[in-house]
mmCIF file with all atom_site columns, C-alpha atoms in Angstrom:
data_model
loop_
_atom_site.group_PDB
_atom_site.id
_atom_site.type_symbol
_atom_site.label_atom_id
_atom_site.label_alt_id
_atom_site.label_comp_id
_atom_site.label_asym_id
_atom_site.label_entity_id
_atom_site.label_seq_id
_atom_site.pdbx_PDB_ins_code
_atom_site.Cartn_x
_atom_site.Cartn_y
_atom_site.Cartn_z
_atom_site.occupancy
_atom_site.B_iso_or_equiv
_atom_site.pdbx_formal_charge
_atom_site.auth_seq_id
_atom_site.auth_comp_id
_atom_site.auth_asym_id
_atom_site.auth_atom_id
_atom_site.pdbx_PDB_model_num
ATOM 1   C CA . UNK A 1 1   ? -92.218  -260.539 114.192 1.00 61.00 ? 407 UNK A CA 1
ATOM 2   C CA . UNK A 1 2   ? -94.795  -258.125 115.284 1.00 72.00 ? 408 UNK A CA 1
ATOM 3   C CA . UNK A 1 3   ? -94.890  -258.984 119.009 1.00 82.00 ? 409 UNK A CA 1
ATOM 4   C CA . UNK A 1 4   ? -91.119  -258.665 119.476 1.00 85.00 ? 410 UNK A CA 1
ATOM 5   C CA . UNK A 1 5   ? -91.423  -254.836 120.045 1.00 84.00 ? 411 UNK A CA 1
ATOM 6   C CA . UNK A 1 6   ? -94.124  -255.486 122.524 1.00 91.00 ? 412 UNK A CA 1
ATOM 7   C CA . UNK A 1 7   ? -91.717  -257.182 124.760 1.00 94.00 ? 413 UNK A CA 1
ATOM 8   C CA . UNK A 1 8   ? -90.578  -253.689 125.855 1.00 92.00 ? 414 UNK A CA 1
ATOM 9   C CA . UNK A 1 9   ? -94.013  -252.920 127.040 1.00 93.00 ? 415 UNK A CA 1
ATOM 10  C CA . UNK A 1 10  ? -94.174  -256.210 128.897 1.00 95.00 ? 416 UNK A CA 1
ATOM 11  C CA . UNK A 1 11  ? -90.756  -255.348 130.496 1.00 95.00 ? 417 UNK A CA 1
ATOM 12  C CA . UNK A 1 12  ? -92.032  -252.046 131.744 1.00 95.00 ? 418 UNK A CA 1
ATOM 13  C CA . UNK A 1 13  ? -95.220  -253.555 133.291 1.00 96.00 ? 419 UNK A CA 1
ATOM 14  C CA . UNK A 1 14  ? -93.226  -256.350 134.989 1.00 97.00 ? 420 UNK A CA 1
ATOM 15  C CA . UNK A 1 15  ? -90.757  -253.859 136.353 1.00 95.00 ? 421 UNK A CA 1
ATOM 16  C CA . UNK A 1 16  ? -93.491  -251.656 137.662 1.00 95.00 ? 422 UNK A CA 1
ATOM 17  C CA . UNK A 1 17  ? -95.392  -254.577 139.255 1.00 96.00 ? 423 UNK A CA 1
ATOM 18  C CA . UNK A 1 18  ? -92.115  -255.841 140.709 1.00 95.00 ? 424 UNK A CA 1
ATOM 19  C CA . UNK A 1 19  ? -91.140  -252.622 142.308 1.00 93.00 ? 425 UNK A CA 1
ATOM 20  C CA . UNK A 1 20  ? -94.770  -252.014 143.677 1.00 94.00 ? 426 UNK A CA 1
ATOM 21  C CA . UNK A 1 21  ? -94.832  -255.522 145.003 1.00 93.00 ? 427 UNK A CA 1
ATOM 22  C CA . UNK A 1 22  ? -91.547  -254.964 146.847 1.00 89.00 ? 428 UNK A CA 1
ATOM 23  C CA . UNK A 1 23  ? -93.131  -252.113 148.820 1.00 86.00 ? 429 UNK A CA 1
ATOM 24  C CA . UNK A 1 24  ? -91.620  -249.738 151.243 1.00 89.00 ? 430 UNK A CA 1
ATOM 25  C CA . UNK A 1 25  ? -88.169  -251.205 152.352 1.00 89.00 ? 431 UNK A CA 1
ATOM 26  C CA . UNK A 1 26  ? -86.241  -249.967 155.303 1.00 92.00 ? 432 UNK A CA 1
ATOM 27  C CA . UNK A 1 27  ? -84.253  -246.718 154.771 1.00 91.00 ? 433 UNK A CA 1
ATOM 28  C CA . UNK A 1 28  ? -80.501  -246.496 154.211 1.00 90.00 ? 434 UNK A CA 1
ATOM 29  C CA . UNK A 1 29  ? -80.091  -245.438 157.813 1.00 93.00 ? 435 UNK A CA 1
ATOM 30  C CA . UNK A 1 30  ? -82.013  -248.451 159.298 1.00 93.00 ? 436 UNK A CA 1
ATOM 31  C CA . UNK A 1 31  ? -80.101  -250.572 161.683 1.00 95.00 ? 437 UNK A CA 1
ATOM 32  C CA . UNK A 1 32  ? -79.078  -254.088 160.549 1.00 93.00 ? 438 UNK A CA 1
ATOM 33  C CA . UNK A 1 33  ? -81.507  -255.959 162.678 1.00 94.00 ? 439 UNK A CA 1
ATOM 34  C CA . UNK A 1 34  ? -84.474  -253.995 161.386 1.00 93.00 ? 440 UNK A CA 1
ATOM 35  C CA . UNK A 1 35  ? -83.418  -254.567 157.783 1.00 93.00 ? 441 UNK A CA 1
ATOM 36  C CA . UNK A 1 36  ? -83.085  -258.397 158.489 1.00 94.00 ? 442 UNK A CA 1
ATOM 37  C CA . UNK A 1 37  ? -86.399  -258.514 160.322 1.00 94.00 ? 443 UNK A CA 1
ATOM 38  C CA . UNK A 1 38  ? -88.081  -256.693 157.375 1.00 93.00 ? 444 UNK A CA 1
ATOM 39  C CA . UNK A 1 39  ? -86.722  -259.159 154.852 1.00 92.00 ? 445 UNK A CA 1
ATOM 40  C CA . UNK A 1 40  ? -87.499  -262.135 157.030 1.00 93.00 ? 446 UNK A CA 1
ATOM 41  C CA . UNK A 1 41  ? -91.055  -261.046 157.483 1.00 93.00 ? 447 UNK A CA 1
ATOM 42  C CA . UNK A 1 42  ? -91.545  -260.216 153.772 1.00 93.00 ? 448 UNK A CA 1
ATOM 43  C CA . UNK A 1 43  ? -89.527  -263.132 152.214 1.00 94.00 ? 449 UNK A CA 1
ATOM 44  C CA . UNK A 1 44  ? -92.191  -264.351 149.826 1.00 94.00 ? 450 UNK A CA 1
ATOM 45  C CA . UNK A 1 45  ? -93.176  -260.881 148.643 1.00 94.00 ? 451 UNK A CA 1
ATOM 46  C CA . UNK A 1 46  ? -89.488  -259.977 148.140 1.00 94.00 ? 452 UNK A CA 1
ATOM 47  C CA . UNK A 1 47  ? -88.812  -263.227 146.275 1.00 95.00 ? 453 UNK A CA 1
ATOM 48  C CA . UNK A 1 48  ? -91.760  -262.701 144.098 1.00 96.00 ? 454 UNK A CA 1
ATOM 49  C CA . UNK A 1 49  ? -90.795  -259.045 143.370 1.00 95.00 ? 455 UNK A CA 1
ATOM 50  C CA . UNK A 1 50  ? -87.083  -260.112 142.477 1.00 95.00 ? 456 UNK A CA 1
ATOM 51  C CA . UNK A 1 51  ? -88.436  -262.938 140.228 1.00 96.00 ? 457 UNK A CA 1
ATOM 52  C CA . UNK A 1 52  ? -90.649  -260.304 138.283 1.00 97.00 ? 458 UNK A CA 1
ATOM 53  C CA . UNK A 1 53  ? -87.677  -257.905 137.986 1.00 95.00 ? 459 UNK A CA 1
ATOM 54  C CA . UNK A 1 54  ? -85.534  -260.682 136.543 1.00 97.00 ? 460 UNK A CA 1
ATOM 55  C CA . UNK A 1 55  ? -88.253  -261.741 134.154 1.00 97.00 ? 461 UNK A CA 1
ATOM 56  C CA . UNK A 1 56  ? -88.610  -258.025 133.136 1.00 96.00 ? 462 UNK A CA 1
ATOM 57  C CA . UNK A 1 57  ? -84.819  -257.915 132.294 1.00 96.00 ? 463 UNK A CA 1
ATOM 58  C CA . UNK A 1 58  ? -85.271  -260.913 129.961 1.00 96.00 ? 464 UNK A CA 1
ATOM 59  C CA . UNK A 1 59  ? -88.097  -259.348 128.215 1.00 96.00 ? 465 UNK A CA 1
ATOM 60  C CA . UNK A 1 60  ? -86.054  -256.023 128.015 1.00 94.00 ? 466 UNK A CA 1
ATOM 61  C CA . UNK A 1 61  ? -83.280  -257.862 126.274 1.00 94.00 ? 467 UNK A CA 1
ATOM 62  C CA . UNK A 1 62  ? -85.595  -259.087 123.596 1.00 93.00 ? 468 UNK A CA 1
ATOM 63  C CA . UNK A 1 63  ? -86.870  -255.653 123.110 1.00 91.00 ? 469 UNK A CA 1
ATOM 64  C CA . UNK A 1 64  ? -83.348  -254.159 122.952 1.00 88.00 ? 470 UNK A CA 1
ATOM 65  C CA . UNK A 1 65  ? -82.410  -256.738 120.326 1.00 89.00 ? 471 UNK A CA 1
ATOM 66  C CA . UNK A 1 66  ? -85.347  -255.825 118.273 1.00 87.00 ? 472 UNK A CA 1
ATOM 67  C CA . UNK A 1 67  ? -84.645  -252.151 118.493 1.00 83.00 ? 473 UNK A CA 1
ATOM 68  C CA . UNK A 1 68  ? -80.997  -252.805 117.578 1.00 81.00 ? 474 UNK A CA 1
ATOM 69  C CA . UNK A 1 69  ? -81.958  -254.783 114.519 1.00 81.00 ? 475 UNK A CA 1
ATOM 70  C CA . UNK A 1 70  ? -84.520  -251.996 113.614 1.00 77.00 ? 476 UNK A CA 1
ATOM 71  C CA . UNK A 1 71  ? -81.713  -249.272 113.943 1.00 72.00 ? 477 UNK A CA 1
ATOM 72  C CA . UNK A 1 72  ? -79.124  -251.544 112.164 1.00 72.00 ? 478 UNK A CA 1
ATOM 73  C CA . UNK A 1 73  ? -81.392  -251.936 109.089 1.00 64.00 ? 479 UNK A CA 1
ATOM 74  C CA . UNK A 1 74  ? -81.692  -248.162 108.672 1.00 61.00 ? 480 UNK A CA 1
ATOM 75  C CA . UNK A 1 75  ? -79.038  -246.656 106.293 1.00 59.00 ? 481 UNK A CA 1
ATOM 76  C CA . UNK A 1 76  ? -76.645  -244.448 108.065 1.00 56.00 ? 482 UNK A CA 1
ATOM 77  C CA . UNK A 1 77  ? -76.546  -240.794 106.916 1.00 57.00 ? 483 UNK A CA 1
ATOM 78  C CA . UNK A 1 78  ? -72.838  -239.867 107.468 1.00 52.00 ? 484 UNK A CA 1
ATOM 79  C CA . UNK A 1 79  ? -70.591  -239.567 110.480 1.00 50.00 ? 485 UNK A CA 1
ATOM 80  C CA . UNK A 1 80  ? -68.693  -242.148 112.349 1.00 43.00 ? 486 UNK A CA 1
ATOM 81  C CA . UNK A 1 81  ? -71.212  -242.234 115.194 1.00 48.00 ? 487 UNK A CA 1
ATOM 82  C CA . UNK A 1 82  ? -73.936  -244.395 113.761 1.00 49.00 ? 488 UNK A CA 1
ATOM 83  C CA . UNK A 1 83  ? -76.772  -242.623 115.660 1.00 49.00 ? 489 UNK A CA 1
ATOM 84  C CA . UNK A 1 84  ? -79.319  -244.002 112.910 1.00 43.00 ? 490 UNK A CA 1
ATOM 85  C CA . UNK A 1 85  ? -82.299  -243.009 114.968 1.00 46.00 ? 491 UNK A CA 1
ATOM 86  C CA . UNK A 1 86  ? -81.247  -239.400 115.011 1.00 47.00 ? 492 UNK A CA 1
ATOM 87  C CA . UNK A 1 87  ? -79.601  -238.925 111.677 1.00 44.00 ? 493 UNK A CA 1
ATOM 88  C CA . UNK A 1 88  ? -81.459  -241.297 109.212 1.00 42.00 ? 494 UNK A CA 1
ATOM 89  C CA . UNK A 1 89  ? -83.967  -239.901 106.757 1.00 46.00 ? 495 UNK A CA 1
ATOM 90  C CA . UNK A 1 90  ? -85.946  -243.210 107.298 1.00 49.00 ? 496 UNK A CA 1
ATOM 91  C CA . UNK A 1 91  ? -85.955  -243.901 111.151 1.00 58.00 ? 497 UNK A CA 1
ATOM 92  C CA . UNK A 1 92  ? -87.575  -246.908 112.900 1.00 60.00 ? 498 UNK A CA 1
ATOM 93  C CA . UNK A 1 93  ? -89.240  -244.235 115.182 1.00 65.00 ? 499 UNK A CA 1
ATOM 94  C CA . UNK A 1 94  ? -90.463  -240.617 114.610 1.00 64.00 ? 500 UNK A CA 1
ATOM 95  C CA . UNK A 1 95  ? -87.670  -238.156 115.050 1.00 65.00 ? 501 UNK A CA 1
ATOM 96  C CA . UNK A 1 96  ? -88.651  -236.674 118.332 1.00 70.00 ? 502 UNK A CA 1
ATOM 97  C CA . UNK A 1 97  ? -88.866  -239.886 120.264 1.00 73.00 ? 503 UNK A CA 1
ATOM 98  C CA . UNK A 1 98  ? -85.528  -241.051 118.518 1.00 72.00 ? 504 UNK A CA 1
ATOM 99  C CA . UNK A 1 99  ? -83.984  -237.848 119.885 1.00 75.00 ? 505 UNK A CA 1
ATOM 100 C CA . UNK A 1 100 ? -85.472  -238.323 123.207 1.00 81.00 ? 506 UNK A CA 1
ATOM 101 C CA . UNK A 1 101 ? -83.927  -241.808 123.361 1.00 81.00 ? 507 UNK A CA 1
ATOM 102 C CA . UNK A 1 102 ? -80.441  -240.437 122.827 1.00 80.00 ? 508 UNK A CA 1
ATOM 103 C CA . UNK A 1 103 ? -80.918  -237.797 125.525 1.00 85.00 ? 509 UNK A CA 1
ATOM 104 C CA . UNK A 1 104 ? -82.422  -240.324 127.989 1.00 89.00 ? 510 UNK A CA 1
ATOM 105 C CA . UNK A 1 105 ? -79.606  -242.735 127.280 1.00 86.00 ? 511 UNK A CA 1
ATOM 106 C CA . UNK A 1 106 ? -77.120  -239.963 128.397 1.00 90.00 ? 512 UNK A CA 1
ATOM 107 C CA . UNK A 1 107 ? -79.210  -238.635 131.348 1.00 93.00 ? 513 UNK A CA 1
ATOM 108 C CA . UNK A 1 108 ? -79.481  -242.118 132.981 1.00 92.00 ? 514 UNK A CA 1
ATOM 109 C CA . UNK A 1 109 ? -75.761  -242.219 133.735 1.00 93.00 ? 515 UNK A CA 1
ATOM 110 C CA . UNK A 1 110 ? -75.717  -238.779 135.550 1.00 93.00 ? 516 UNK A CA 1
ATOM 111 C CA . UNK A 1 111 ? -76.174  -239.163 139.356 1.00 90.00 ? 517 UNK A CA 1
ATOM 112 C CA . UNK A 1 112 ? -79.321  -237.541 140.716 1.00 91.00 ? 518 UNK A CA 1
ATOM 113 C CA . UNK A 1 113 ? -80.616  -236.860 137.259 1.00 92.00 ? 519 UNK A CA 1
ATOM 114 C CA . UNK A 1 114 ? -80.994  -240.537 136.671 1.00 90.00 ? 520 UNK A CA 1
ATOM 115 C CA . UNK A 1 115 ? -83.589  -240.648 139.394 1.00 91.00 ? 521 UNK A CA 1
ATOM 116 C CA . UNK A 1 116 ? -85.911  -238.852 137.019 1.00 93.00 ? 522 UNK A CA 1
ATOM 117 C CA . UNK A 1 117 ? -84.401  -240.144 133.694 1.00 92.00 ? 523 UNK A CA 1
ATOM 118 C CA . UNK A 1 118 ? -84.888  -243.769 134.560 1.00 90.00 ? 524 UNK A CA 1
ATOM 119 C CA . UNK A 1 119 ? -88.659  -243.564 134.908 1.00 92.00 ? 525 UNK A CA 1
ATOM 120 C CA . UNK A 1 120 ? -88.820  -241.457 131.835 1.00 92.00 ? 526 UNK A CA 1
ATOM 121 C CA . UNK A 1 121 ? -86.773  -244.153 129.866 1.00 92.00 ? 527 UNK A CA 1
ATOM 122 C CA . UNK A 1 122 ? -89.313  -246.758 131.091 1.00 92.00 ? 528 UNK A CA 1
ATOM 123 C CA . UNK A 1 123 ? -92.010  -244.635 129.730 1.00 91.00 ? 529 UNK A CA 1
ATOM 124 C CA . UNK A 1 124 ? -90.129  -244.149 126.472 1.00 89.00 ? 530 UNK A CA 1
ATOM 125 C CA . UNK A 1 125 ? -89.689  -247.906 126.042 1.00 89.00 ? 531 UNK A CA 1
ATOM 126 C CA . UNK A 1 126 ? -93.534  -248.438 126.713 1.00 88.00 ? 532 UNK A CA 1
ATOM 127 C CA . UNK A 1 127 ? -94.440  -245.819 124.164 1.00 85.00 ? 533 UNK A CA 1
ATOM 128 C CA . UNK A 1 128 ? -91.928  -246.815 121.544 1.00 83.00 ? 534 UNK A CA 1
ATOM 129 C CA . UNK A 1 129 ? -92.965  -250.383 121.668 1.00 85.00 ? 535 UNK A CA 1
ATOM 130 C CA . UNK A 1 130 ? -96.381  -249.586 119.898 1.00 81.00 ? 536 UNK A CA 1
ATOM 131 C CA . UNK A 1 131 ? -95.041  -247.897 116.778 1.00 77.00 ? 537 UNK A CA 1
ATOM 132 C CA . UNK A 1 132 ? -92.371  -250.383 116.407 1.00 79.00 ? 538 UNK A CA 1
ATOM 133 C CA . UNK A 1 133 ? -94.922  -253.230 116.557 1.00 81.00 ? 539 UNK A CA 1
ATOM 134 C CA . UNK A 1 134 ? -96.940  -251.520 113.848 1.00 78.00 ? 540 UNK A CA 1
ATOM 135 C CA . UNK A 1 135 ? -94.037  -251.583 111.278 1.00 69.00 ? 541 UNK A CA 1
ATOM 136 C CA . UNK A 1 136 ? -94.067  -254.208 108.488 1.00 59.00 ? 542 UNK A CA 1
ATOM 137 C CA . UNK A 1 137 ? -91.575  -257.004 108.483 1.00 56.00 ? 543 UNK A CA 1
ATOM 138 C CA . UNK A 1 138 ? -89.650  -255.123 105.621 1.00 55.00 ? 544 UNK A CA 1
ATOM 139 C CA . UNK A 1 139 ? -89.328  -252.051 107.938 1.00 51.00 ? 545 UNK A CA 1
ATOM 140 C CA . UNK A 1 140 ? -91.842  -249.840 106.161 1.00 53.00 ? 546 UNK A CA 1
ATOM 141 C CA . UNK A 1 141 ? -94.459  -248.197 108.426 1.00 52.00 ? 547 UNK A CA 1
ATOM 142 C CA . UNK A 1 142 ? -98.016  -249.179 108.282 1.00 49.00 ? 548 UNK A CA 1
ATOM 143 C CA . UNK A 1 143 ? -101.273 -247.104 108.586 1.00 48.00 ? 549 UNK A CA 1
ATOM 144 C CA . UNK A 1 144 ? -101.060 -243.727 110.062 1.00 46.00 ? 550 UNK A CA 1
ATOM 145 C CA . UNK A 1 145 ? -97.324  -243.951 110.626 1.00 45.00 ? 551 UNK A CA 1
ATOM 146 C CA . UNK A 1 146 ? -96.866  -244.063 106.858 1.00 47.00 ? 552 UNK A CA 1
ATOM 147 C CA . UNK A 1 147 ? -98.555  -240.709 106.585 1.00 46.00 ? 553 UNK A CA 1
ATOM 148 C CA . UNK A 1 148 ? -96.362  -239.134 109.222 1.00 47.00 ? 554 UNK A CA 1
ATOM 149 C CA . UNK A 1 149 ? -93.203  -240.428 107.481 1.00 47.00 ? 555 UNK A CA 1
ATOM 150 C CA . UNK A 1 150 ? -94.297  -238.803 104.257 1.00 47.00 ? 556 UNK A CA 1
ATOM 151 C CA . UNK A 1 151 ? -94.401  -235.422 105.973 1.00 45.00 ? 557 UNK A CA 1
ATOM 152 C CA . UNK A 1 152 ? -90.938  -235.453 107.302 1.00 45.00 ? 558 UNK A CA 1
#
């Protein structure tokens, strides 16, 4: 299904819109009454924002499932860790973005670093959605991606 990888792009857009819609919330040092007043005054906007973020998570699950299937279908090239996106000769993504995914996957779990790694991972998902959607159903690349695969 060619539109399945584009669910990652949809998830990123919905997440961005959801956070922008939420706006500037009270800081961590705000008193309880100020926080309560803010959310009472912005109840509809907050509800819409949370709905978009939940919807984005559903789309992201579909993207992750598609990516897992694309990686699973790649023959493993040794090692117990089946990091097919890094080690396989035929990867569902070009090598540099595949390696970046592994690095970002580690960095999002490091405190303070994740502040920068999480937006970078959103960008990765948005960018990776496009080449994944251009792949044929049998897993072979199409168009210009085929020429890039031949050069590897």
